[in-house]
């Protein structure tokens, strides 16, 4: 019996020595100390021993059990430590590794040009005004001297929300809103979205942007209009740019004009961009119609003013040599990230 016990100890000791993972350790425990284990079997067979042998063998068996239990514990903590070490080694962070670059966004070209325009205007003493895109017919047309059935309404294919509510077709209604709320002197620009029921193509979109300008004070003349717009356009297009004023008609200004800039591609000789004209139309303007001033409660005998309006897309296309309006609204990042 003693022999058998010392063989068990020896065998267990070898197996424990060789064990390399927690699973093997558990198998060893079951093999020797489990319900059907080898050492358990010996202890179970003690009843068959003589009275002298029993305490000796019992003590020896217990000693071996303690030995195996302790060795299992030792080996277990040894293996756990090793596993932790291996895990930490794998998880180590190399702070000298190059980082992953996050793609950065950029401002939309329309935003960039608008910011530029706002800067120039603010530098010239203008304030920025904003107003609703869903607008009353009164502000969009009526108060601007465009009564019902006026032919100017046909040129602005209007989205009607209801009989007297429209999506604004121009930023000019902001002239009325500002004059109703502010006494002269007035110097504002009003940028914003406008809507027209146009089919989409390279130069048309049902939504686009305009920037309205309005100056009202005592003694404002056509010379102020010309001087201000010339300074404005030169800040925007460069000091060498050439412009011309051409007579035109708008119901809310009298006299009215359109301003052309010498083509920034060919310099005036005529090319594809200016369609051979040498000039590109960039804005509409004029002296605020006395009727419009009166409608807003401003006495046209005391005050006068000028107004202008231009399209942001047109200017941005010229600035960046973009030949298709649709690019602004499709939000293709390959296009947008070039700015
Ligand atoms: N609202 C006009 C349009 O959309 C542009 C315009 C012309 C605005 C003359 C003005 C102006 O303020 O004086 O076609």
XYZ file of C-alpha atoms and ligand atoms in Angstrom:
353
model
C 0.000 0.000 0.000
C 2.821 2.342 0.878
C 4.385 1.505 -2.456
C 1.236 2.292 -4.300
C 0.965 5.656 -2.525
C 4.532 6.670 -3.295
C 3.990 5.719 -6.950
C 0.908 7.916 -7.026
C 2.919 10.781 -5.562
C 5.717 10.300 -8.037
C 3.397 10.118 -11.041
C 1.402 13.141 -9.869
C 4.562 15.109 -9.270
C 5.829 14.436 -12.834
C 2.514 15.348 -14.382
C 2.283 18.541 -12.338
C 5.788 19.480 -13.376
C 4.905 19.120 -17.053
C 1.497 20.828 -16.881
C 1.444 23.953 -19.053
C -2.127 25.176 -18.839
C -5.102 25.413 -16.525
C -7.014 22.695 -18.335
C -4.256 20.110 -17.774
C -4.143 21.092 -14.088
C -7.856 20.471 -13.752
C -7.454 17.051 -15.395
C -4.708 16.176 -12.937
C -6.896 17.191 -10.006
C -9.702 14.983 -11.275
C -7.360 12.088 -11.969
C -5.957 11.995 -8.400
C -8.322 13.839 -6.100
C -11.667 13.533 -7.900
C -14.509 11.296 -6.716
C -13.144 8.450 -8.800
C -9.537 9.602 -8.450
C -6.595 7.333 -7.658
C -5.872 8.785 -4.228
C -9.565 8.858 -3.360
C -9.720 5.148 -4.225
C -6.894 4.429 -1.774
C -8.592 6.357 0.994
C -11.840 4.522 0.272
C -10.047 1.175 0.600
C -8.692 1.985 4.088
C -11.416 -0.037 5.773
C -9.749 -3.241 4.592
C -6.495 -2.415 6.411
C -5.370 -3.705 9.772
C -5.705 -1.464 12.821
C -1.937 -0.738 12.940
C -1.590 0.011 9.263
C -4.620 2.286 9.058
C -3.205 5.398 10.860
C 0.133 5.172 9.051
C -1.336 4.766 5.616
C -4.007 7.347 6.449
C -1.397 9.892 7.446
C 0.678 9.160 4.362
C -2.343 9.437 2.043
C -3.352 12.753 3.627
C 0.169 14.051 3.286
C 0.138 13.168 -0.420
C -3.230 14.786 -0.874
C -1.974 17.984 0.762
C 1.122 17.825 -1.397
C -0.890 17.484 -4.629
C -3.300 20.238 -3.567
C -0.473 22.622 -2.815
C 1.325 21.853 -6.026
C -1.886 22.395 -7.986
C -2.229 25.829 -6.317
C 1.377 26.770 -6.983
C 1.236 25.701 -10.574
C -2.081 27.481 -11.070
C -0.776 30.846 -9.906
C 2.403 30.333 -11.935
C 0.392 29.710 -15.111
C -1.954 32.644 -14.437
C 0.989 34.981 -13.985
C 2.487 33.782 -17.238
C -0.820 34.312 -19.066
C -1.084 37.853 -17.697
C 2.489 38.580 -18.743
C 1.823 37.340 -22.273
C -1.355 39.400 -22.526
C 0.345 42.583 -21.335
C 3.163 42.023 -23.766
C 0.687 41.738 -26.642
C -1.297 44.804 -25.573
C 1.693 47.090 -25.332
C 1.169 50.481 -27.073
C 3.978 51.764 -29.232
C 3.676 55.528 -28.872
C 6.183 56.031 -31.679
C 3.834 54.442 -34.251
C 2.477 56.967 -36.778
C -1.180 57.895 -36.053
C -4.143 57.197 -38.296
C -5.009 60.385 -40.164
C -8.646 61.485 -39.860
C -9.997 63.101 -43.022
C -10.751 66.783 -42.425
C -13.789 68.505 -43.866
C -13.706 71.837 -45.641
C -16.037 74.779 -46.099
C -18.440 74.609 -49.031
C -17.268 76.904 -51.862
C -20.527 78.899 -51.592
C -19.868 79.406 -47.884
C -16.315 80.546 -48.586
C -17.348 83.128 -51.148
C -20.273 84.308 -49.003
C -17.940 84.728 -46.006
C -15.664 86.776 -48.235
C -18.565 88.958 -49.396
C -19.784 89.464 -45.825
C -16.282 90.504 -44.745
C -16.057 93.064 -47.523
C -19.538 94.438 -46.780
C -18.971 94.657 -43.033
C -15.675 96.431 -43.750
C -17.671 99.012 -45.744
C -20.106 99.609 -42.890
C -22.955 97.271 -43.877
C -24.880 95.170 -41.384
C -26.059 91.638 -42.199
C -29.837 91.060 -42.216
C -31.711 87.769 -42.487
C -35.314 86.931 -43.193
C -37.779 84.154 -44.012
C -37.588 81.892 -47.066
C -41.330 81.238 -46.846
C -42.549 84.737 -47.588
C -45.774 86.673 -48.003
C -46.720 87.620 -51.553
C -46.874 91.168 -50.175
C -43.132 91.306 -49.384
C -41.945 89.251 -52.334
C -43.974 91.195 -54.933
C -46.625 93.688 -53.893
C -44.559 96.045 -51.736
C -41.778 95.894 -54.338
C -44.095 97.510 -56.861
C -44.889 94.203 -58.566
C -48.695 94.028 -58.384
C -50.743 90.976 -59.356
C -50.674 90.397 -63.132
C -47.423 92.346 -63.452
C -45.327 90.679 -66.194
C -42.291 90.550 -63.854
C -44.084 87.782 -61.964
C -43.934 85.525 -65.009
C -40.145 85.760 -65.203
C -39.866 84.455 -61.647
C -41.518 81.054 -61.783
C -42.915 81.176 -58.306
C -43.584 78.284 -55.939
C -46.850 79.181 -54.251
C -47.474 77.805 -50.764
C -50.963 79.323 -50.779
C -52.666 82.275 -52.480
C -50.678 84.858 -50.588
C -47.662 82.842 -49.404
C -44.683 81.955 -51.635
C -41.173 80.592 -51.411
C -39.304 83.843 -51.923
C -38.089 84.180 -55.518
C -35.539 86.858 -54.609
C -33.919 88.429 -51.549
C -35.454 91.824 -52.436
C -38.341 91.343 -49.926
C -35.656 91.927 -47.296
C -35.531 95.554 -48.470
C -39.135 95.982 -47.344
C -38.688 94.076 -44.079
C -35.657 96.172 -43.136
C -37.231 99.520 -44.102
C -40.397 98.683 -42.137
C -38.347 98.062 -39.013
C -35.497 100.528 -39.174
C -35.254 104.246 -39.659
C -32.574 105.544 -42.051
C -29.617 105.608 -42.235
C -29.848 102.005 -43.461
C -26.927 99.996 -44.773
C -27.564 96.247 -44.988
C -26.801 93.199 -47.027
C -29.176 90.237 -46.838
C -27.862 86.897 -48.119
C -30.071 83.850 -48.399
C -31.730 81.054 -50.336
C -34.286 81.816 -53.008
C -36.542 79.484 -54.988
C -37.796 79.344 -58.553
C -39.590 76.583 -60.346
C -36.775 75.976 -62.828
C -35.724 72.650 -64.301
C -32.242 71.627 -63.213
C -29.391 72.095 -65.696
C -25.837 73.430 -65.724
C -26.999 76.996 -65.026
C -30.395 76.535 -63.344
C -31.505 75.158 -60.025
C -34.863 75.461 -58.224
C -32.922 76.698 -55.201
C -30.024 79.122 -55.286
C -28.622 82.050 -53.313
C -28.835 85.785 -53.664
C -27.324 88.652 -51.752
C -29.377 91.793 -51.471
C -27.910 95.195 -50.645
C -29.754 98.294 -49.486
C -28.594 101.786 -48.559
C -31.069 104.511 -47.549
C -30.144 107.930 -46.202
C -30.485 111.622 -46.945
C -28.819 112.665 -50.177
C -27.944 109.213 -51.571
C -27.374 109.460 -55.336
C -26.603 107.273 -58.310
C -22.948 108.276 -57.811
C -23.000 106.571 -54.390
C -24.457 103.477 -56.028
C -21.729 103.397 -58.673
C -18.882 104.158 -56.274
C -20.018 101.623 -53.672
C -20.557 98.812 -56.173
C -17.270 99.532 -57.918
C -15.353 99.353 -54.615
C -17.289 96.235 -53.659
C -16.671 94.414 -56.933
C -12.981 95.321 -56.974
C -12.553 93.890 -53.458
C -14.244 90.747 -54.653
C -12.678 90.265 -58.090
C -9.392 92.149 -57.730
C -8.462 95.819 -58.110
C -7.801 95.501 -61.845
C -11.241 94.193 -62.736
C -13.253 96.301 -65.151
C -17.006 96.847 -64.826
C -19.734 98.650 -66.751
C -23.248 99.797 -65.928
C -25.975 99.058 -68.423
C -29.514 100.536 -68.276
C -32.159 97.993 -67.333
C -35.576 97.795 -65.748
C -36.692 96.534 -62.337
C -40.103 97.501 -60.911
C -38.649 98.444 -57.495
C -35.818 100.706 -58.672
C -35.816 103.808 -60.858
C -33.500 104.248 -62.641
C -32.292 100.630 -62.806
C -29.123 99.099 -64.170
C -27.298 95.853 -64.624
C -23.597 95.587 -63.922
C -21.267 93.550 -66.120
C -17.708 92.574 -65.348
C -15.094 92.177 -68.089
C -14.793 88.421 -68.539
C -12.260 87.125 -66.001
C -11.232 84.369 -68.383
C -10.518 86.271 -71.644
C -10.316 89.794 -70.197
C -12.980 91.074 -72.604
C -11.989 89.585 -75.923
C -14.722 86.997 -76.014
C -14.506 83.314 -75.103
C -16.587 80.267 -74.228
C -17.247 81.451 -70.669
C -18.629 84.893 -71.658
C -20.227 83.368 -74.775
C -18.178 85.669 -76.999
C -19.552 88.804 -75.311
C -16.417 89.810 -73.405
C -18.684 90.805 -70.493
C -20.474 88.798 -67.837
C -23.579 90.112 -66.094
C -23.146 89.938 -62.325
C -25.844 92.012 -60.660
C -28.963 94.128 -60.849
C -29.223 97.463 -59.093
C -30.880 100.856 -59.047
C -32.188 103.765 -57.000
C -34.964 102.600 -54.682
C -38.305 103.517 -56.296
C -40.056 106.389 -54.447
C -43.206 104.254 -54.323
C -41.313 101.536 -52.461
C -39.921 104.022 -49.937
C -43.432 105.429 -49.373
C -44.898 101.923 -48.897
C -42.385 101.415 -46.065
C -43.240 104.739 -44.428
C -40.076 106.529 -45.562
C -40.591 109.982 -47.103
C -39.056 109.979 -50.609
C -38.846 113.780 -50.459
C -36.389 113.486 -47.570
C -34.630 110.183 -48.166
C -33.269 108.330 -51.147
C -31.497 105.032 -51.496
C -30.004 102.439 -53.748
C -30.331 98.670 -53.858
C -28.538 95.804 -55.542
C -28.913 92.079 -55.823
C -26.638 89.376 -57.136
C -26.393 85.625 -57.376
C -23.906 83.803 -55.166
C -23.609 80.760 -57.440
C -22.702 82.864 -60.475
C -19.908 84.613 -58.555
C -18.585 81.396 -57.051
C -18.543 79.690 -60.458
C -16.441 82.558 -61.798
C -14.132 82.565 -58.813
C -13.315 78.855 -58.978
C -13.839 78.197 -62.670
C -16.782 75.849 -62.026
C -18.872 75.205 -65.123
C -21.840 73.307 -63.688
C -24.179 74.643 -61.008
C -25.287 71.150 -60.039
C -21.907 70.471 -58.432
C -22.830 72.860 -55.596
C -25.813 70.811 -54.542
C -24.764 67.214 -55.159
C -22.346 67.194 -52.214
C -19.825 64.884 -53.861
C -16.895 64.969 -51.448
C -14.433 64.595 -54.332
C -15.661 67.973 -55.552
C -16.036 69.608 -52.142
C -12.625 68.668 -50.803
C -10.899 70.700 -53.509
C -11.728 73.939 -51.716
N -34.260 90.840 -57.256
C -33.690 90.937 -58.579
C -33.725 89.544 -59.230
O -33.852 88.572 -58.554
C -32.269 91.430 -58.532
C -32.179 92.872 -58.146
C -32.215 93.844 -59.112
C -32.103 93.290 -56.829
C -32.141 95.200 -58.795
C -32.041 94.627 -56.494
C -32.048 95.568 -57.494
O -31.949 95.063 -55.234
O -31.974 96.883 -57.180
O -33.629 89.453 -60.411
